[in-house]
């Protein structure tokens, strides 16, 4: 990948953790049964992140004993669209918050309206 900014996996994971730390505590307290992971490459081109699971707004009394929801942040996809580490920091934050929004049941259209 010529011309792609280099950010170590360790540093990238730190940026994801820092983005998660920007979520207000009143929201993180209600996040439930979700894991956030860094994955090098997406399952399809042009994805920066992916939420897979059952949003909080769709869970009912039946919700028990299920595997955690999964938020994947795609390292190489993000690095491929960034020109500097500050770009990476910004894009990681946007992507993390966008995918966390899906965990809260917010759809893509509304997230884009909100700037995420």
mmCIF file of N, CA and C in Angstrom:
data_model
loop_
_atom_site.group_PDB
_atom_site.id
_atom_site.type_symbol
_atom_site.label_atom_id
_atom_site.label_comp_id
_atom_site.label_asym_id
_atom_site.label_seq_id
_atom_site.Cartn_x
_atom_site.Cartn_y
_atom_site.Cartn_z
ATOM 1 N N UNK A 1 0.826 -1.189 0.000
ATOM 2 C CA UNK A 1 0.000 0.000 0.000
ATOM 3 C C UNK A 1 0.867 1.248 0.000
ATOM 4 N N UNK A 2 1.371 1.606 -1.126
ATOM 5 C CA UNK A 2 2.207 2.788 -1.236
ATOM 6 C C UNK A 2 1.380 4.038 -0.977
ATOM 7 N N UNK A 3 1.986 4.981 -0.267
ATOM 8 C CA UNK A 3 1.308 6.236 -0.025
ATOM 9 C C UNK A 3 0.317 6.219 1.126
ATOM 10 N N UNK A 4 0.171 5.097 1.795
ATOM 11 C CA UNK A 4 -0.745 4.993 2.932
ATOM 12 C C UNK A 4 0.021 5.349 4.194
ATOM 13 N N UNK A 5 -0.578 6.164 5.030
ATOM 14 C CA UNK A 5 0.068 6.551 6.281
ATOM 15 C C UNK A 5 0.289 5.314 7.154
ATOM 16 N N UNK A 6 1.400 5.301 7.847
ATOM 17 C CA UNK A 6 1.723 4.189 8.739
ATOM 18 C C UNK A 6 1.335 4.561 10.167
ATOM 19 N N UNK A 7 0.488 3.750 10.772
ATOM 20 C CA UNK A 7 0.147 3.865 12.181
ATOM 21 C C UNK A 7 0.144 2.445 12.713
ATOM 22 N N UNK A 8 0.953 2.190 13.733
ATOM 23 C CA UNK A 8 1.052 0.822 14.256
ATOM 24 C C UNK A 8 -0.305 0.350 14.773
ATOM 25 N N UNK A 9 -0.462 -0.936 14.799
ATOM 26 C CA UNK A 9 -1.710 -1.507 15.311
ATOM 27 C C UNK A 9 -1.926 -1.065 16.757
ATOM 28 N N UNK A 10 -0.846 -1.068 17.550
ATOM 29 C CA UNK A 10 -0.956 -0.660 18.955
ATOM 30 C C UNK A 10 -1.456 0.782 19.068
ATOM 31 N N UNK A 11 -0.875 1.677 18.280
ATOM 32 C CA UNK A 11 -1.300 3.087 18.306
ATOM 33 C C UNK A 11 -2.736 3.229 17.821
ATOM 34 N N UNK A 12 -3.086 2.481 16.778
ATOM 35 C CA UNK A 12 -4.448 2.526 16.254
ATOM 36 C C UNK A 12 -5.442 2.075 17.323
ATOM 37 N N UNK A 13 -5.123 1.006 18.039
ATOM 38 C CA UNK A 13 -5.996 0.533 19.117
ATOM 39 C C UNK A 13 -6.119 1.572 20.221
ATOM 40 N N UNK A 14 -5.028 2.295 20.503
ATOM 41 C CA UNK A 14 -5.086 3.397 21.466
ATOM 42 C C UNK A 14 -6.056 4.473 20.997
ATOM 43 N N UNK A 15 -6.020 4.780 19.702
ATOM 44 C CA UNK A 15 -6.923 5.804 19.166
ATOM 45 C C UNK A 15 -8.380 5.374 19.287
ATOM 46 N N UNK A 16 -8.645 4.090 19.077
ATOM 47 C CA UNK A 16 -10.009 3.572 19.249
ATOM 48 C C UNK A 16 -10.424 3.707 20.714
ATOM 49 N N UNK A 17 -9.532 3.339 21.626
ATOM 50 C CA UNK A 17 -9.839 3.463 23.061
ATOM 51 C C UNK A 17 -10.074 4.926 23.442
ATOM 52 N N UNK A 18 -9.264 5.827 22.898
ATOM 53 C CA UNK A 18 -9.445 7.255 23.180
ATOM 54 C C UNK A 18 -10.780 7.762 22.643
ATOM 55 N N UNK A 19 -11.181 7.277 21.470
ATOM 56 C CA UNK A 19 -12.480 7.669 20.916
ATOM 57 C C UNK A 19 -13.608 7.168 21.812
ATOM 58 N N UNK A 20 -13.494 5.946 22.295
ATOM 59 C CA UNK A 20 -14.518 5.414 23.207
ATOM 60 C C UNK A 20 -14.585 6.229 24.494
ATOM 61 N N UNK A 21 -13.427 6.719 24.950
ATOM 62 C CA UNK A 21 -13.390 7.532 26.169
ATOM 63 C C UNK A 21 -14.099 8.866 26.014
ATOM 64 N N UNK A 22 -14.360 9.312 24.781
ATOM 65 C CA UNK A 22 -15.050 10.586 24.572
ATOM 66 C C UNK A 22 -16.572 10.446 24.679
ATOM 67 N N UNK A 23 -17.049 9.220 24.768
ATOM 68 C CA UNK A 23 -18.491 9.001 24.906
ATOM 69 C C UNK A 23 -18.892 9.397 26.323
ATOM 70 N N UNK A 24 -19.924 10.198 26.479
ATOM 71 C CA UNK A 24 -20.340 10.631 27.820
ATOM 72 C C UNK A 24 -20.666 9.440 28.725
ATOM 73 N N UNK A 25 -20.292 9.540 30.010
ATOM 74 C CA UNK A 25 -20.513 8.438 30.952
ATOM 75 C C UNK A 25 -21.972 7.988 31.040
ATOM 76 N N UNK A 26 -22.919 8.930 30.875
ATOM 77 C CA UNK A 26 -24.324 8.531 30.967
ATOM 78 C C UNK A 26 -24.707 7.594 29.819
ATOM 79 N N UNK A 27 -23.966 7.643 28.717
ATOM 80 C CA UNK A 27 -24.209 6.714 27.606
ATOM 81 C C UNK A 27 -23.431 5.415 27.789
ATOM 82 N N UNK A 28 -22.178 5.511 28.214
ATOM 83 C CA UNK A 28 -21.401 4.282 28.384
ATOM 84 C C UNK A 28 -21.990 3.395 29.473
ATOM 85 N N UNK A 29 -22.655 3.994 30.446
ATOM 86 C CA UNK A 29 -23.292 3.191 31.508
ATOM 87 C C UNK A 29 -24.395 2.291 30.966
ATOM 88 N N UNK A 30 -25.038 2.709 29.878
ATOM 89 C CA UNK A 30 -26.131 1.896 29.338
ATOM 90 C C UNK A 30 -25.698 1.032 28.154
ATOM 91 N N UNK A 31 -24.457 1.185 27.700
ATOM 92 C CA UNK A 31 -23.961 0.275 26.663
ATOM 93 C C UNK A 31 -23.881 -1.113 27.291
ATOM 94 N N UNK A 32 -24.410 -2.087 26.598
ATOM 95 C CA UNK A 32 -24.542 -3.401 27.204
ATOM 96 C C UNK A 32 -24.250 -4.492 26.187
ATOM 97 N N UNK A 33 -23.396 -5.427 26.574
ATOM 98 C CA UNK A 33 -23.112 -6.618 25.784
ATOM 99 C C UNK A 33 -22.610 -6.251 24.389
ATOM 100 N N UNK A 34 -21.567 -5.431 24.354
ATOM 101 C CA UNK A 34 -20.964 -5.016 23.084
ATOM 102 C C UNK A 34 -19.444 -5.034 23.216
ATOM 103 N N UNK A 35 -18.792 -5.508 22.192
ATOM 104 C CA UNK A 35 -17.330 -5.529 22.147
ATOM 105 C C UNK A 35 -16.884 -4.710 20.939
ATOM 106 N N UNK A 36 -15.784 -3.967 21.134
ATOM 107 C CA UNK A 36 -15.222 -3.160 20.057
ATOM 108 C C UNK A 36 -13.843 -3.726 19.741
ATOM 109 N N UNK A 37 -13.630 -4.062 18.451
ATOM 110 C CA UNK A 37 -12.358 -4.650 18.043
ATOM 111 C C UNK A 37 -11.804 -3.946 16.812
ATOM 112 N N UNK A 38 -10.482 -3.966 16.704
ATOM 113 C CA UNK A 38 -9.806 -3.472 15.512
ATOM 114 C C UNK A 38 -9.540 -4.668 14.615
ATOM 115 N N UNK A 39 -9.925 -4.531 13.360
ATOM 116 C CA UNK A 39 -9.702 -5.565 12.349
ATOM 117 C C UNK A 39 -8.937 -4.893 11.215
ATOM 118 N N UNK A 40 -7.963 -5.587 10.657
ATOM 119 C CA UNK A 40 -7.161 -4.958 9.604
ATOM 120 C C UNK A 40 -7.979 -4.627 8.363
ATOM 121 N N UNK A 41 -8.714 -5.594 7.835
ATOM 122 C CA UNK A 41 -9.400 -5.384 6.554
ATOM 123 C C UNK A 41 -10.887 -5.691 6.670
ATOM 124 N N UNK A 42 -11.713 -4.910 5.985
ATOM 125 C CA UNK A 42 -13.166 -5.119 6.034
ATOM 126 C C UNK A 42 -13.601 -6.297 5.162
ATOM 127 N N UNK A 43 -14.804 -6.820 5.421
ATOM 128 C CA UNK A 43 -15.324 -7.919 4.611
ATOM 129 C C UNK A 43 -15.725 -7.474 3.211
ATOM 130 N N UNK A 44 -15.911 -6.170 3.026
ATOM 131 C CA UNK A 44 -16.207 -5.617 1.701
ATOM 132 C C UNK A 44 -15.547 -4.248 1.594
ATOM 133 N N UNK A 45 -15.199 -3.852 0.377
ATOM 134 C CA UNK A 45 -14.475 -2.584 0.186
ATOM 135 C C UNK A 45 -15.246 -1.370 0.722
ATOM 136 N N UNK A 46 -14.494 -0.366 1.082
ATOM 137 C CA UNK A 46 -15.013 0.945 1.465
ATOM 138 C C UNK A 46 -15.672 1.004 2.841
ATOM 139 N N UNK A 47 -15.655 -0.069 3.602
ATOM 140 C CA UNK A 47 -16.182 -0.013 4.970
ATOM 141 C C UNK A 47 -15.086 0.465 5.910
ATOM 142 N N UNK A 48 -15.429 1.416 6.758
ATOM 143 C CA UNK A 48 -14.495 1.884 7.781
ATOM 144 C C UNK A 48 -14.791 1.228 9.118
ATOM 145 N N UNK A 49 -16.052 0.855 9.318
ATOM 146 C CA UNK A 49 -16.474 0.191 10.541
ATOM 147 C C UNK A 49 -17.758 -0.559 10.278
ATOM 148 N N UNK A 50 -18.086 -1.471 11.196
ATOM 149 C CA UNK A 50 -19.308 -2.256 11.037
ATOM 150 C C UNK A 50 -19.854 -2.643 12.406
ATOM 151 N N UNK A 51 -21.134 -2.403 12.589
ATOM 152 C CA UNK A 51 -21.844 -2.841 13.796
ATOM 153 C C UNK A 51 -22.656 -4.081 13.438
ATOM 154 N N UNK A 52 -22.494 -5.127 14.221
ATOM 155 C CA UNK A 52 -23.271 -6.345 14.044
ATOM 156 C C UNK A 52 -23.880 -6.695 15.398
ATOM 157 N N UNK A 53 -25.197 -6.781 15.438
ATOM 158 C CA UNK A 53 -25.826 -7.134 16.698
ATOM 159 C C UNK A 53 -27.267 -6.706 16.752
ATOM 160 N N UNK A 54 -27.769 -6.637 17.963
ATOM 161 C CA UNK A 54 -29.155 -6.236 18.214
ATOM 162 C C UNK A 54 -29.109 -4.908 18.969
ATOM 163 N N UNK A 55 -29.512 -3.818 18.317
ATOM 164 C CA UNK A 55 -29.452 -2.508 18.972
ATOM 165 C C UNK A 55 -30.247 -2.486 20.284
ATOM 166 N N UNK A 56 -29.817 -1.632 21.178
ATOM 167 C CA UNK A 56 -30.489 -1.510 22.475
ATOM 168 C C UNK A 56 -31.980 -1.247 22.326
ATOM 169 N N UNK A 57 -32.359 -0.492 21.296
ATOM 170 C CA UNK A 57 -33.764 -0.138 21.087
ATOM 171 C C UNK A 57 -34.622 -1.309 20.634
ATOM 172 N N UNK A 58 -34.000 -2.404 20.214
ATOM 173 C CA UNK A 58 -34.750 -3.563 19.732
ATOM 174 C C UNK A 58 -34.733 -4.738 20.703
ATOM 175 N N UNK A 59 -34.072 -4.567 21.822
ATOM 176 C CA UNK A 59 -33.978 -5.651 22.800
ATOM 177 C C UNK A 59 -35.223 -5.657 23.673
ATOM 178 N N UNK A 60 -35.700 -6.843 23.950
ATOM 179 C CA UNK A 60 -36.874 -6.979 24.799
ATOM 180 C C UNK A 60 -36.612 -7.968 25.920
ATOM 181 N N UNK A 61 -37.682 -8.422 26.526
ATOM 182 C CA UNK A 61 -37.572 -9.386 27.620
ATOM 183 C C UNK A 61 -36.892 -10.674 27.185
ATOM 184 N N UNK A 62 -36.983 -10.985 25.906
ATOM 185 C CA UNK A 62 -36.394 -12.199 25.356
ATOM 186 C C UNK A 62 -34.880 -12.135 25.278
ATOM 187 N N UNK A 63 -34.292 -10.939 25.438
ATOM 188 C CA UNK A 63 -32.857 -10.747 25.220
ATOM 189 C C UNK A 63 -32.059 -11.271 26.415
ATOM 190 N N UNK A 64 -31.488 -12.450 26.234
ATOM 191 C CA UNK A 64 -30.630 -13.033 27.269
ATOM 192 C C UNK A 64 -29.808 -14.142 26.638
ATOM 193 N N UNK A 65 -28.622 -14.339 27.147
ATOM 194 C CA UNK A 65 -27.786 -15.432 26.703
ATOM 195 C C UNK A 65 -27.312 -15.340 25.265
ATOM 196 N N UNK A 66 -27.227 -14.132 24.715
ATOM 197 C CA UNK A 66 -26.777 -13.969 23.338
ATOM 198 C C UNK A 66 -25.321 -13.505 23.323
ATOM 199 N N UNK A 67 -24.657 -13.780 22.226
ATOM 200 C CA UNK A 67 -23.283 -13.307 22.070
ATOM 201 C C UNK A 67 -23.276 -11.782 22.044
ATOM 202 N N UNK A 68 -22.158 -11.180 22.448
ATOM 203 C CA UNK A 68 -22.093 -9.713 22.435
ATOM 204 C C UNK A 68 -22.246 -9.146 21.027
ATOM 205 N N UNK A 69 -22.842 -7.953 20.957
ATOM 206 C CA UNK A 69 -22.804 -7.186 19.724
ATOM 207 C C UNK A 69 -21.331 -6.929 19.422
ATOM 208 N N UNK A 70 -21.046 -6.663 18.166
ATOM 209 C CA UNK A 70 -19.649 -6.483 17.762
ATOM 210 C C UNK A 70 -19.526 -5.221 16.912
ATOM 211 N N UNK A 71 -18.601 -4.382 17.311
ATOM 212 C CA UNK A 71 -18.235 -3.219 16.516
ATOM 213 C C UNK A 71 -16.818 -3.467 16.024
ATOM 214 N N UNK A 72 -16.679 -3.506 14.699
ATOM 215 C CA UNK A 72 -15.364 -3.674 14.091
ATOM 216 C C UNK A 72 -14.932 -2.339 13.476
ATOM 217 N N UNK A 73 -13.694 -1.951 13.751
ATOM 218 C CA UNK A 73 -13.111 -0.749 13.175
ATOM 219 C C UNK A 73 -11.983 -1.224 12.257
ATOM 220 N N UNK A 74 -12.070 -0.852 10.982
ATOM 221 C CA UNK A 74 -11.168 -1.389 9.970
ATOM 222 C C UNK A 74 -9.952 -0.499 9.765
ATOM 223 N N UNK A 75 -8.854 -0.948 10.319
ATOM 224 C CA UNK A 75 -7.604 -0.187 10.352
ATOM 225 C C UNK A 75 -7.113 0.206 8.957
ATOM 226 N N UNK A 76 -6.950 -0.745 8.070
ATOM 227 C CA UNK A 76 -6.369 -0.429 6.760
ATOM 228 C C UNK A 76 -7.272 0.476 5.929
ATOM 229 N N UNK A 77 -8.572 0.317 6.051
ATOM 230 C CA UNK A 77 -9.498 1.196 5.318
ATOM 231 C C UNK A 77 -9.372 2.639 5.785
ATOM 232 N N UNK A 78 -9.289 2.815 7.088
ATOM 233 C CA UNK A 78 -9.157 4.172 7.628
ATOM 234 C C UNK A 78 -7.804 4.765 7.229
ATOM 235 N N UNK A 79 -6.744 3.982 7.376
ATOM 236 C CA UNK A 79 -5.419 4.500 7.012
ATOM 237 C C UNK A 79 -5.344 4.869 5.535
ATOM 238 N N UNK A 80 -6.068 4.141 4.697
ATOM 239 C CA UNK A 80 -5.993 4.392 3.254
ATOM 240 C C UNK A 80 -6.618 5.719 2.835
ATOM 241 N N UNK A 81 -7.477 6.299 3.674
ATOM 242 C CA UNK A 81 -8.116 7.572 3.302
ATOM 243 C C UNK A 81 -7.539 8.765 4.056
ATOM 244 N N UNK A 82 -6.510 8.513 4.878
ATOM 245 C CA UNK A 82 -5.938 9.586 5.693
ATOM 246 C C UNK A 82 -4.553 9.982 5.195
ATOM 247 N N UNK A 83 -4.241 11.254 5.365
ATOM 248 C CA UNK A 83 -2.946 11.775 4.930
ATOM 249 C C UNK A 83 -2.015 12.084 6.106
ATOM 250 N N UNK A 84 -2.560 12.138 7.315
ATOM 251 C CA UNK A 84 -1.743 12.454 8.494
ATOM 252 C C UNK A 84 -2.314 11.729 9.700
ATOM 253 N N UNK A 85 -1.529 11.688 10.768
ATOM 254 C CA UNK A 85 -2.031 11.041 11.974
ATOM 255 C C UNK A 85 -3.228 11.795 12.549
ATOM 256 N N UNK A 86 -3.247 13.113 12.410
ATOM 257 C CA UNK A 86 -4.412 13.855 12.901
ATOM 258 C C UNK A 86 -5.666 13.483 12.106
ATOM 259 N N UNK A 87 -5.512 13.204 10.804
ATOM 260 C CA UNK A 87 -6.639 12.694 10.015
ATOM 261 C C UNK A 87 -7.114 11.352 10.566
ATOM 262 N N UNK A 88 -6.157 10.498 10.923
ATOM 263 C CA UNK A 88 -6.495 9.176 11.464
ATOM 264 C C UNK A 88 -7.252 9.329 12.778
ATOM 265 N N UNK A 89 -6.762 10.194 13.653
ATOM 266 C CA UNK A 89 -7.430 10.435 14.939
ATOM 267 C C UNK A 89 -8.877 10.848 14.703
ATOM 268 N N UNK A 90 -9.091 11.789 13.800
ATOM 269 C CA UNK A 90 -10.428 12.291 13.506
ATOM 270 C C UNK A 90 -11.311 11.196 12.908
ATOM 271 N N UNK A 91 -10.789 10.464 11.933
ATOM 272 C CA UNK A 91 -11.593 9.432 11.258
ATOM 273 C C UNK A 91 -11.924 8.275 12.192
ATOM 274 N N UNK A 92 -10.983 7.900 13.056
ATOM 275 C CA UNK A 92 -11.254 6.844 14.039
ATOM 276 C C UNK A 92 -12.383 7.293 14.964
ATOM 277 N N UNK A 93 -12.316 8.515 15.443
ATOM 278 C CA UNK A 93 -13.360 9.018 16.345
ATOM 279 C C UNK A 93 -14.720 9.019 15.662
ATOM 280 N N UNK A 94 -14.774 9.529 14.442
ATOM 281 C CA UNK A 94 -16.043 9.558 13.706
ATOM 282 C C UNK A 94 -16.579 8.149 13.508
ATOM 283 N N UNK A 95 -15.710 7.227 13.105
ATOM 284 C CA UNK A 95 -16.137 5.853 12.829
ATOM 285 C C UNK A 95 -16.605 5.154 14.096
ATOM 286 N N UNK A 96 -15.849 5.285 15.173
ATOM 287 C CA UNK A 96 -16.243 4.656 16.437
ATOM 288 C C UNK A 96 -17.597 5.189 16.897
ATOM 289 N N UNK A 97 -17.759 6.505 16.895
ATOM 290 C CA UNK A 97 -19.022 7.081 17.362
ATOM 291 C C UNK A 97 -20.183 6.714 16.442
ATOM 292 N N UNK A 98 -19.918 6.613 15.151
ATOM 293 C CA UNK A 98 -20.949 6.192 14.203
ATOM 294 C C UNK A 98 -21.431 4.774 14.531
ATOM 295 N N UNK A 99 -20.494 3.868 14.740
ATOM 296 C CA UNK A 99 -20.867 2.476 15.022
ATOM 297 C C UNK A 99 -21.514 2.337 16.395
ATOM 298 N N UNK A 100 -21.060 3.094 17.375
ATOM 299 C CA UNK A 100 -21.712 3.086 18.695
ATOM 300 C C UNK A 100 -23.142 3.613 18.552
ATOM 301 N N UNK A 101 -23.337 4.583 17.682
ATOM 302 C CA UNK A 101 -24.684 5.081 17.410
ATOM 303 C C UNK A 101 -25.608 3.964 16.953
ATOM 304 N N UNK A 102 -25.091 3.058 16.122
ATOM 305 C CA UNK A 102 -25.901 1.907 15.693
ATOM 306 C C UNK A 102 -26.272 1.024 16.886
ATOM 307 N N UNK A 103 -25.353 0.866 17.837
ATOM 308 C CA UNK A 103 -25.646 0.094 19.053
ATOM 309 C C UNK A 103 -26.838 0.701 19.797
ATOM 310 N N UNK A 104 -26.958 2.032 19.720
ATOM 311 C CA UNK A 104 -28.078 2.723 20.359
ATOM 312 C C UNK A 104 -29.320 2.794 19.475
ATOM 313 N N UNK A 105 -29.250 2.159 18.300
ATOM 314 C CA UNK A 105 -30.422 2.080 17.441
ATOM 315 C C UNK A 105 -30.583 3.230 16.467
ATOM 316 N N UNK A 106 -29.541 4.017 16.262
ATOM 317 C CA UNK A 106 -29.620 5.148 15.344
ATOM 318 C C UNK A 106 -29.202 4.669 13.956
ATOM 319 N N UNK A 107 -30.033 4.949 12.940
ATOM 320 C CA UNK A 107 -29.731 4.473 11.586
ATOM 321 C C UNK A 107 -28.748 5.399 10.865
ATOM 322 N N UNK A 108 -28.236 4.917 9.731
ATOM 323 C CA UNK A 108 -27.224 5.658 8.969
ATOM 324 C C UNK A 108 -27.676 7.058 8.583
ATOM 325 N N UNK A 109 -28.912 7.193 8.106
ATOM 326 C CA UNK A 109 -29.389 8.507 7.683
ATOM 327 C C UNK A 109 -29.323 9.513 8.824
ATOM 328 N N UNK A 110 -29.800 9.120 9.983
ATOM 329 C CA UNK A 110 -29.800 10.028 11.135
ATOM 330 C C UNK A 110 -28.372 10.316 11.605
ATOM 331 N N UNK A 111 -27.505 9.297 11.599
ATOM 332 C CA UNK A 111 -26.120 9.514 11.991
ATOM 333 C C UNK A 111 -25.433 10.503 11.057
ATOM 334 N N UNK A 112 -25.702 10.385 9.764
ATOM 335 C CA UNK A 112 -25.115 11.331 8.812
ATOM 336 C C UNK A 112 -25.673 12.732 9.022
ATOM 337 N N UNK A 113 -26.970 12.829 9.336
ATOM 338 C CA UNK A 113 -27.552 14.139 9.657
ATOM 339 C C UNK A 113 -26.865 14.773 10.860
ATOM 340 N N UNK A 114 -26.454 13.936 11.816
ATOM 341 C CA UNK A 114 -25.794 14.418 13.027
ATOM 342 C C UNK A 114 -24.301 14.659 12.832
ATOM 343 N N UNK A 115 -23.798 14.318 11.653
ATOM 344 C CA UNK A 115 -22.371 14.529 11.373
ATOM 345 C C UNK A 115 -21.492 13.338 11.651
ATOM 346 N N UNK A 116 -22.094 12.193 11.881
ATOM 347 C CA UNK A 116 -21.325 10.978 12.159
ATOM 348 C C UNK A 116 -21.515 9.983 11.064
#
